[in-house]
Coordinates of C-alpha atoms in Angstrom, one line a residue:
X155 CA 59.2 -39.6 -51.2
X156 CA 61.3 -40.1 -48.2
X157 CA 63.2 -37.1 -49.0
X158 CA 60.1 -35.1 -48.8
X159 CA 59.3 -36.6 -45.7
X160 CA 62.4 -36.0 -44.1
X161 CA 62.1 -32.1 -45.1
X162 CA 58.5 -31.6 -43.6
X163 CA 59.4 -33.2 -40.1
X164 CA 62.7 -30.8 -40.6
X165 CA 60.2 -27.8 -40.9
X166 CA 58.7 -29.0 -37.7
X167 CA 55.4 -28.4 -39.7
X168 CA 53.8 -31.7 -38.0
X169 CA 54.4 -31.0 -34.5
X170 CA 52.1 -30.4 -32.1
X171 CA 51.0 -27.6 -29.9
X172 CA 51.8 -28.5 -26.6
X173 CA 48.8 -29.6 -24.2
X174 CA 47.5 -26.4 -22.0
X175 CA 47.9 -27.6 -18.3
X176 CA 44.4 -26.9 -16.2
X177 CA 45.0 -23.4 -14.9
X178 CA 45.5 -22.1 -18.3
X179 CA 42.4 -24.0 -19.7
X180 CA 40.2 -22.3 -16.6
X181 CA 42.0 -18.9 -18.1
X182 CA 41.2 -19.2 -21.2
X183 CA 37.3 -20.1 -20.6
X184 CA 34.4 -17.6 -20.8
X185 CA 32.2 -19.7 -18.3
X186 CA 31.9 -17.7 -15.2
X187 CA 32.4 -19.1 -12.0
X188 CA 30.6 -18.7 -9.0
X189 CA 32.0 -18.6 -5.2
X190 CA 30.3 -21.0 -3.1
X191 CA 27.6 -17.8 -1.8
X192 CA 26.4 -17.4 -4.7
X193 CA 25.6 -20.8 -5.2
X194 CA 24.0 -21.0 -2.1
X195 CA 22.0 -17.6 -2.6
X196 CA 20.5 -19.2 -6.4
X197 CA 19.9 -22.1 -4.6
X198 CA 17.7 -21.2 -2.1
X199 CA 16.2 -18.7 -4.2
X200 CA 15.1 -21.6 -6.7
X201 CA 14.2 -23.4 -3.6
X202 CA 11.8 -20.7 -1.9
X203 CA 10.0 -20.3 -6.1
X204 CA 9.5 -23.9 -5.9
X205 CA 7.8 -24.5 -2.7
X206 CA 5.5 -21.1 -3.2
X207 CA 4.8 -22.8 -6.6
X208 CA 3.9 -26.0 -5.0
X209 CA 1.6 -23.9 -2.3
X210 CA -0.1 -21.8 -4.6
X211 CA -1.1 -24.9 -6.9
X212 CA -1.7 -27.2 -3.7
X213 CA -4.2 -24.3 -2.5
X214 CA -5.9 -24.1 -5.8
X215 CA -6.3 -27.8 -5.7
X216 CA -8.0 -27.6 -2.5
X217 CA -10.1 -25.2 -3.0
X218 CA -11.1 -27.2 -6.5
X219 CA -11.8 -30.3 -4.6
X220 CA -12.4 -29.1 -1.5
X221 CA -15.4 -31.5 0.1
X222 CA -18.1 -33.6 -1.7
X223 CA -20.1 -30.9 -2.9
X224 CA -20.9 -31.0 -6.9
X225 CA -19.5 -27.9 -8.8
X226 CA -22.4 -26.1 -10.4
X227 CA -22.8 -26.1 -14.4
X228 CA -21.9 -22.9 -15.9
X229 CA -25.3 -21.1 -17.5
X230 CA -25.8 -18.9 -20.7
X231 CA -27.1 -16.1 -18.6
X232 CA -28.0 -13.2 -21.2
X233 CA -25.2 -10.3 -19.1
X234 CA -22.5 -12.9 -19.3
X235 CA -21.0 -11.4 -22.6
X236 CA -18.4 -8.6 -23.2
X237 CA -20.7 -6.0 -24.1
X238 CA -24.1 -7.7 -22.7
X239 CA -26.0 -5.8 -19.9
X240 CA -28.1 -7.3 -17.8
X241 CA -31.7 -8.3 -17.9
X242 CA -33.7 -5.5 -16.6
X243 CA -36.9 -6.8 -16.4
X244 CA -35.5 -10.1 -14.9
X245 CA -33.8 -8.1 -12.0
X246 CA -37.3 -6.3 -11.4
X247 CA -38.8 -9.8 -11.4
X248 CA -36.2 -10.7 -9.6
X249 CA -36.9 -8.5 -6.6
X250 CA -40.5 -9.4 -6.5
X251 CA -38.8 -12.6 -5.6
X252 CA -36.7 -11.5 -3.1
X253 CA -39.2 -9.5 -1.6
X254 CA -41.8 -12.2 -1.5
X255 CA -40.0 -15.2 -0.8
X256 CA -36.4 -14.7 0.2
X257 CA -37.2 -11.8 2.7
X258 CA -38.3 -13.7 5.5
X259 CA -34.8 -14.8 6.5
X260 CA -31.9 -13.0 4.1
X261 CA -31.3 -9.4 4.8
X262 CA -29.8 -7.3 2.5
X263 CA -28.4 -4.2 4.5
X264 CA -26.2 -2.5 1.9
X265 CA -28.9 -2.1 -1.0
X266 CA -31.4 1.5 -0.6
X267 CA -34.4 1.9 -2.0
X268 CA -32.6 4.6 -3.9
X269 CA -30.7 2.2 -5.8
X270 CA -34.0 0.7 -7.4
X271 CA -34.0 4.2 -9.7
X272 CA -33.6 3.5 -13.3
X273 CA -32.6 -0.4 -12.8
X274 CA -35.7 -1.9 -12.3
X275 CA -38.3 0.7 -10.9
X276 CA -39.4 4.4 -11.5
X277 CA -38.8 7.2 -9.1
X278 CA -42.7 6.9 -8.0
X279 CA -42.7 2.6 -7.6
X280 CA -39.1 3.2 -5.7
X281 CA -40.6 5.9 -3.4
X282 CA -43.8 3.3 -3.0
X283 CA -42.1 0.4 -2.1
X284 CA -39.8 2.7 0.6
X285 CA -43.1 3.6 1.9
X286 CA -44.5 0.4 3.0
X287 CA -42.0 -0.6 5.2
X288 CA -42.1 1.2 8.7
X289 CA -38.7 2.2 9.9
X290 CA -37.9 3.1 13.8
X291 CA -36.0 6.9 13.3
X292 CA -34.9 9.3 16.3
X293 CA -34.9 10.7 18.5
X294 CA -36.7 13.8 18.3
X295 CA -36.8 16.9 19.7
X296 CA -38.2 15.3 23.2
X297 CA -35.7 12.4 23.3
X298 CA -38.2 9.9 21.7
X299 CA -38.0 7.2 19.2
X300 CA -40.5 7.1 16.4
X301 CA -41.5 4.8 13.6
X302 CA -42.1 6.4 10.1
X303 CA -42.3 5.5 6.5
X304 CA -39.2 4.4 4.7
X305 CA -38.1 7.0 2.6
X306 CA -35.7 6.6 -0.3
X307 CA -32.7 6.7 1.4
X308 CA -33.9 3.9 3.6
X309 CA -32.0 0.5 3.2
X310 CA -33.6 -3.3 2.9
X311 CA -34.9 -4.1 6.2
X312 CA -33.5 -7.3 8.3
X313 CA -35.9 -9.6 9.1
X314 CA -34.3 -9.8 12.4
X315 CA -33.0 -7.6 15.0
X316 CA -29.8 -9.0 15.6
X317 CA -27.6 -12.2 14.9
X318 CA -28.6 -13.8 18.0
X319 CA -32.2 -13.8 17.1
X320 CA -31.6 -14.9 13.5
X321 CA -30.1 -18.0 14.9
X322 CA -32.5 -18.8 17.3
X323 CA -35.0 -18.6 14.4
X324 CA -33.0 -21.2 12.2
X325 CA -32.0 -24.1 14.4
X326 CA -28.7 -22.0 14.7
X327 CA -28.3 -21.0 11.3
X328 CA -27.6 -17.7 10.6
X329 CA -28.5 -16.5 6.7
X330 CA -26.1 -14.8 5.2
X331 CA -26.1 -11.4 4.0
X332 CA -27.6 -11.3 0.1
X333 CA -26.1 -7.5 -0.9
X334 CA -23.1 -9.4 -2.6
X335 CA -23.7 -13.1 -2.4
X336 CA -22.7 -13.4 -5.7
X337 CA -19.2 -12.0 -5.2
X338 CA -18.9 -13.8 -2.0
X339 CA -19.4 -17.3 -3.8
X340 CA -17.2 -19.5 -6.1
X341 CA -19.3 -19.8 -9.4
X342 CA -21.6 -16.4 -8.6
X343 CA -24.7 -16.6 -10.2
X344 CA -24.2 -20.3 -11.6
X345 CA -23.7 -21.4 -8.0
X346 CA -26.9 -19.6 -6.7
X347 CA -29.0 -20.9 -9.5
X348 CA -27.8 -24.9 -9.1
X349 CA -28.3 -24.3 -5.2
X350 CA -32.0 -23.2 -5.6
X351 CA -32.8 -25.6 -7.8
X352 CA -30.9 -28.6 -6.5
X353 CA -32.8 -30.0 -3.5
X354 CA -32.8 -33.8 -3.8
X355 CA -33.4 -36.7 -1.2
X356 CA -30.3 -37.9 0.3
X357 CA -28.3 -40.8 -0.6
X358 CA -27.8 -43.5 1.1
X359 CA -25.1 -42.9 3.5
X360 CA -25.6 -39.6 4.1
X361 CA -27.3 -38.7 7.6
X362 CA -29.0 -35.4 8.0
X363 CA -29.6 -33.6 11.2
X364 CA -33.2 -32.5 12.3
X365 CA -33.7 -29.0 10.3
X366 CA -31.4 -30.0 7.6
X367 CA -31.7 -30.8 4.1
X368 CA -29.6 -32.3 1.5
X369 CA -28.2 -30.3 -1.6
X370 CA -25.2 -31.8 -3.4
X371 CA -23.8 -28.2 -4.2
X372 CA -23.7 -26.6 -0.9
X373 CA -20.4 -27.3 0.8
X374 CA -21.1 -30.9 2.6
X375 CA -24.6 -31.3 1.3
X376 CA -26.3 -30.5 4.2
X377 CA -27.8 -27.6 4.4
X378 CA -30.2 -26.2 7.3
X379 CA -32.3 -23.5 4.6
X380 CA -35.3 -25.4 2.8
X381 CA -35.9 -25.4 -0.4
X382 CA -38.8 -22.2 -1.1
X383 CA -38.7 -22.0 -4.9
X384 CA -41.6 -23.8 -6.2
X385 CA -43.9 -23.7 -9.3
X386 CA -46.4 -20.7 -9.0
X387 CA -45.2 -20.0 -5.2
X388 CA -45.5 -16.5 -6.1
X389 CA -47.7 -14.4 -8.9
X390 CA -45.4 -12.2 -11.3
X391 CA -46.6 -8.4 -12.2
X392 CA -46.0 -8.9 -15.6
X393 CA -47.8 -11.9 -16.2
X394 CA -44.8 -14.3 -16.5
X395 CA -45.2 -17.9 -16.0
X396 CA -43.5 -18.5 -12.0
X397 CA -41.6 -21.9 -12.3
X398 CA -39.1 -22.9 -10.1
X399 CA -36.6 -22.5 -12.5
X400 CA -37.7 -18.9 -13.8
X401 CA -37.7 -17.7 -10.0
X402 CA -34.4 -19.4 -9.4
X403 CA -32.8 -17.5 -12.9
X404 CA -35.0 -14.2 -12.2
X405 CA -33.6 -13.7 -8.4
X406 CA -30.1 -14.6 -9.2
X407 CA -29.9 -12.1 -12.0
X408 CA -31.4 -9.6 -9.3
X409 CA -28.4 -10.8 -6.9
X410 CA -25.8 -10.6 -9.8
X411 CA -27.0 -6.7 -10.0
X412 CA -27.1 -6.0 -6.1
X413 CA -23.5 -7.2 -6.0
X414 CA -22.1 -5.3 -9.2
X415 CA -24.3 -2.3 -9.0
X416 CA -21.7 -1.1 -11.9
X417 CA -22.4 -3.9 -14.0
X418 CA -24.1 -1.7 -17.1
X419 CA -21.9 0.9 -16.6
X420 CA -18.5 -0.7 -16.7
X421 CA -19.6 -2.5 -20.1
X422 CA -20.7 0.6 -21.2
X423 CA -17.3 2.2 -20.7
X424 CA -15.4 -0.6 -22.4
X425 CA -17.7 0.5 -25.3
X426 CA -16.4 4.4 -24.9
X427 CA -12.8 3.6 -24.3
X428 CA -12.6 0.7 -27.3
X429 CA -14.1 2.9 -29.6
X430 CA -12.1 6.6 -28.6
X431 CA -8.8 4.6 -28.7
X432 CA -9.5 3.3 -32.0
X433 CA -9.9 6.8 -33.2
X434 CA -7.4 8.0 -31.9
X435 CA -5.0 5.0 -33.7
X436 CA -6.5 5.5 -36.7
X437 CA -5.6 9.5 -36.5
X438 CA -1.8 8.6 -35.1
X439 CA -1.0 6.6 -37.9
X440 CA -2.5 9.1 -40.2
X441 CA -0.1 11.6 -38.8
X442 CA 2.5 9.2 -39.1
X443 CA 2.2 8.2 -42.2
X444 CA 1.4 11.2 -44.0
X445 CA 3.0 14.2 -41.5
X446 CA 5.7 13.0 -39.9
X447 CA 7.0 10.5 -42.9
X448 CA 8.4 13.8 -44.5
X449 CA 9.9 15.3 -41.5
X450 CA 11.7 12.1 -40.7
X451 CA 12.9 11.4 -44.2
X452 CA 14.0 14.8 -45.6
X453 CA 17.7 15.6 -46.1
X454 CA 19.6 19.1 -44.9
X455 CA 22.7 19.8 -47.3
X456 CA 25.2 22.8 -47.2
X457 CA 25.6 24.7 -49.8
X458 CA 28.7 26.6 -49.7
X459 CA 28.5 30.3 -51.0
X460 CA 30.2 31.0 -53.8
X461 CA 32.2 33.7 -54.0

């Protein structure tokens, strides 16, 4: 047994390798390594993600959060689907609305009578509701201005002649602009709704200027417009029962449609493109399948010619 022994330590068959100093161990690794500008480049790229991370998501928090104001609820509005168009006859309702009630203080400069055609009126009740406003046109041939009847291509008229006077009319207030309120807002037609419908007495606390009122979804809660949606404030052509809340759901539908005139038609489009594209999948993979399966699987041999 020693023998043996003696024989494998004589083959040298149990010694070993010598240890690989530092240099040749940083040789012989695959690990890149970076000069020090590099490290500082990836570091203050990491650096400049992270902090426009934390912005964007400190922004998003504010604007979440922002004040005391309660978030309205979201609403199972009839357009909200993929494919759902809007309410036709609540838009029309939803003008008498506007035009009864919400006139008096909210222009809407950007809508034409024009626009009415086909949503919620006929040619004939568009070109009768142009005509009975009275709209200040010139000059004419003598240099004088004249008042006429709207015509079609007529816009909304503004309750007031300029900014100055709208303020002076509301304790400083001036009402905003209702052609895309919807857009303009953070919950669109939910927040319109809840803000109609969501006058309550103040808490305690909470002090209120002359002119103001208190509504826990408008930004603050004070608010300077008063609440003018009531029960039967206004009589509906059709016969439909005016409550506050059927007022507040018929106008903001009208107010989702003024600020996406394209509403129908971009729904309707979906509809076109979903179903021409799945056509035209079907017909690829038919061609596919069935046409170019041969094509791609047949073999070309050479024959020699024999002589």
């Amino acid at each position: 047994m020693a023998a043996t022994l003696g024989r494998i330590c004589g083959s040298k068959l149990l010694k070993s390798a010598p240890a690989l100093n530092l240099q040749q161990a940083n040789n012989l690794s695959t690990t890149k390594t970076w000069t020090n500008g590099q490290k500082k480049l990836f570091a203050t790229i990491g650096a400049l993600t992270g902090g426009v991370g934390a912005l964007i998501y400190a922004l998003e928090q504010s604007v979440e959060a922002s004040g005391t104001e309660v978030h309205p609820p979201k609403m199972p509005w009839s357009h909200s689907g993929i494919i759902a168009s809007l309410d036709h006859t609540s838009v029309r309702r939803g003008y008498e609305v506007y035009k009864q009630v919400c006139s008096a203080c909210h222009s809407m400069q950007y809508i034409a009578y024009r626009n009415l055609i086909g949503v919620s009126h006929t040619e004939a009740e568009a070109k009768a509701e142009a005509a009975a406003i009275t709209v200040r046109d010139g000059p004419d041939d003598s240099g004088e201005y004249y008042n006429r009847p709207g015509k079609l291509s007529d816009y909304f008229p503004s309750p007031y002649p300029n900014e100055e006077a709208a303020r002076a009319a509301n304790n400083g207030a001036y009402p905003p602009d209702l052609s895309y309120i919807v857009s303009a807002r953070k919950g669109g037609e939910d927040y319109i709704f809840s803000l109609l419908t969501g006058y309550f007495d103040p808490p305690a606390g909470v002090a209120l200027r002359d002119g103001q009122y208190y509504n826990p979804y408008f930004p603050g809660g004070a608010i300077s417009m008063a609440q003018v949606l009531y029960n039967e404030v206004i009589e509906y052509e059709d016969g439909t029962p005016p409550t506050a809340s059927q007022l507040a759901k018929d106008v903001s539908t009208f107010l989702k449609w003024t600020s996406e005139p394209e509403h129908d038609v971009r729904k309707q489009m979906l509809i076109k493109t979903v179903g021409l594209m799945t056509i035209l999948t079907i017909l690829a993979y038919y061609i596919k399948r069935h046409k170019w399966s041969t094509l791609k699987s047949r073999k070309i041999f050479f024959v020699p010619k024999k002589d």
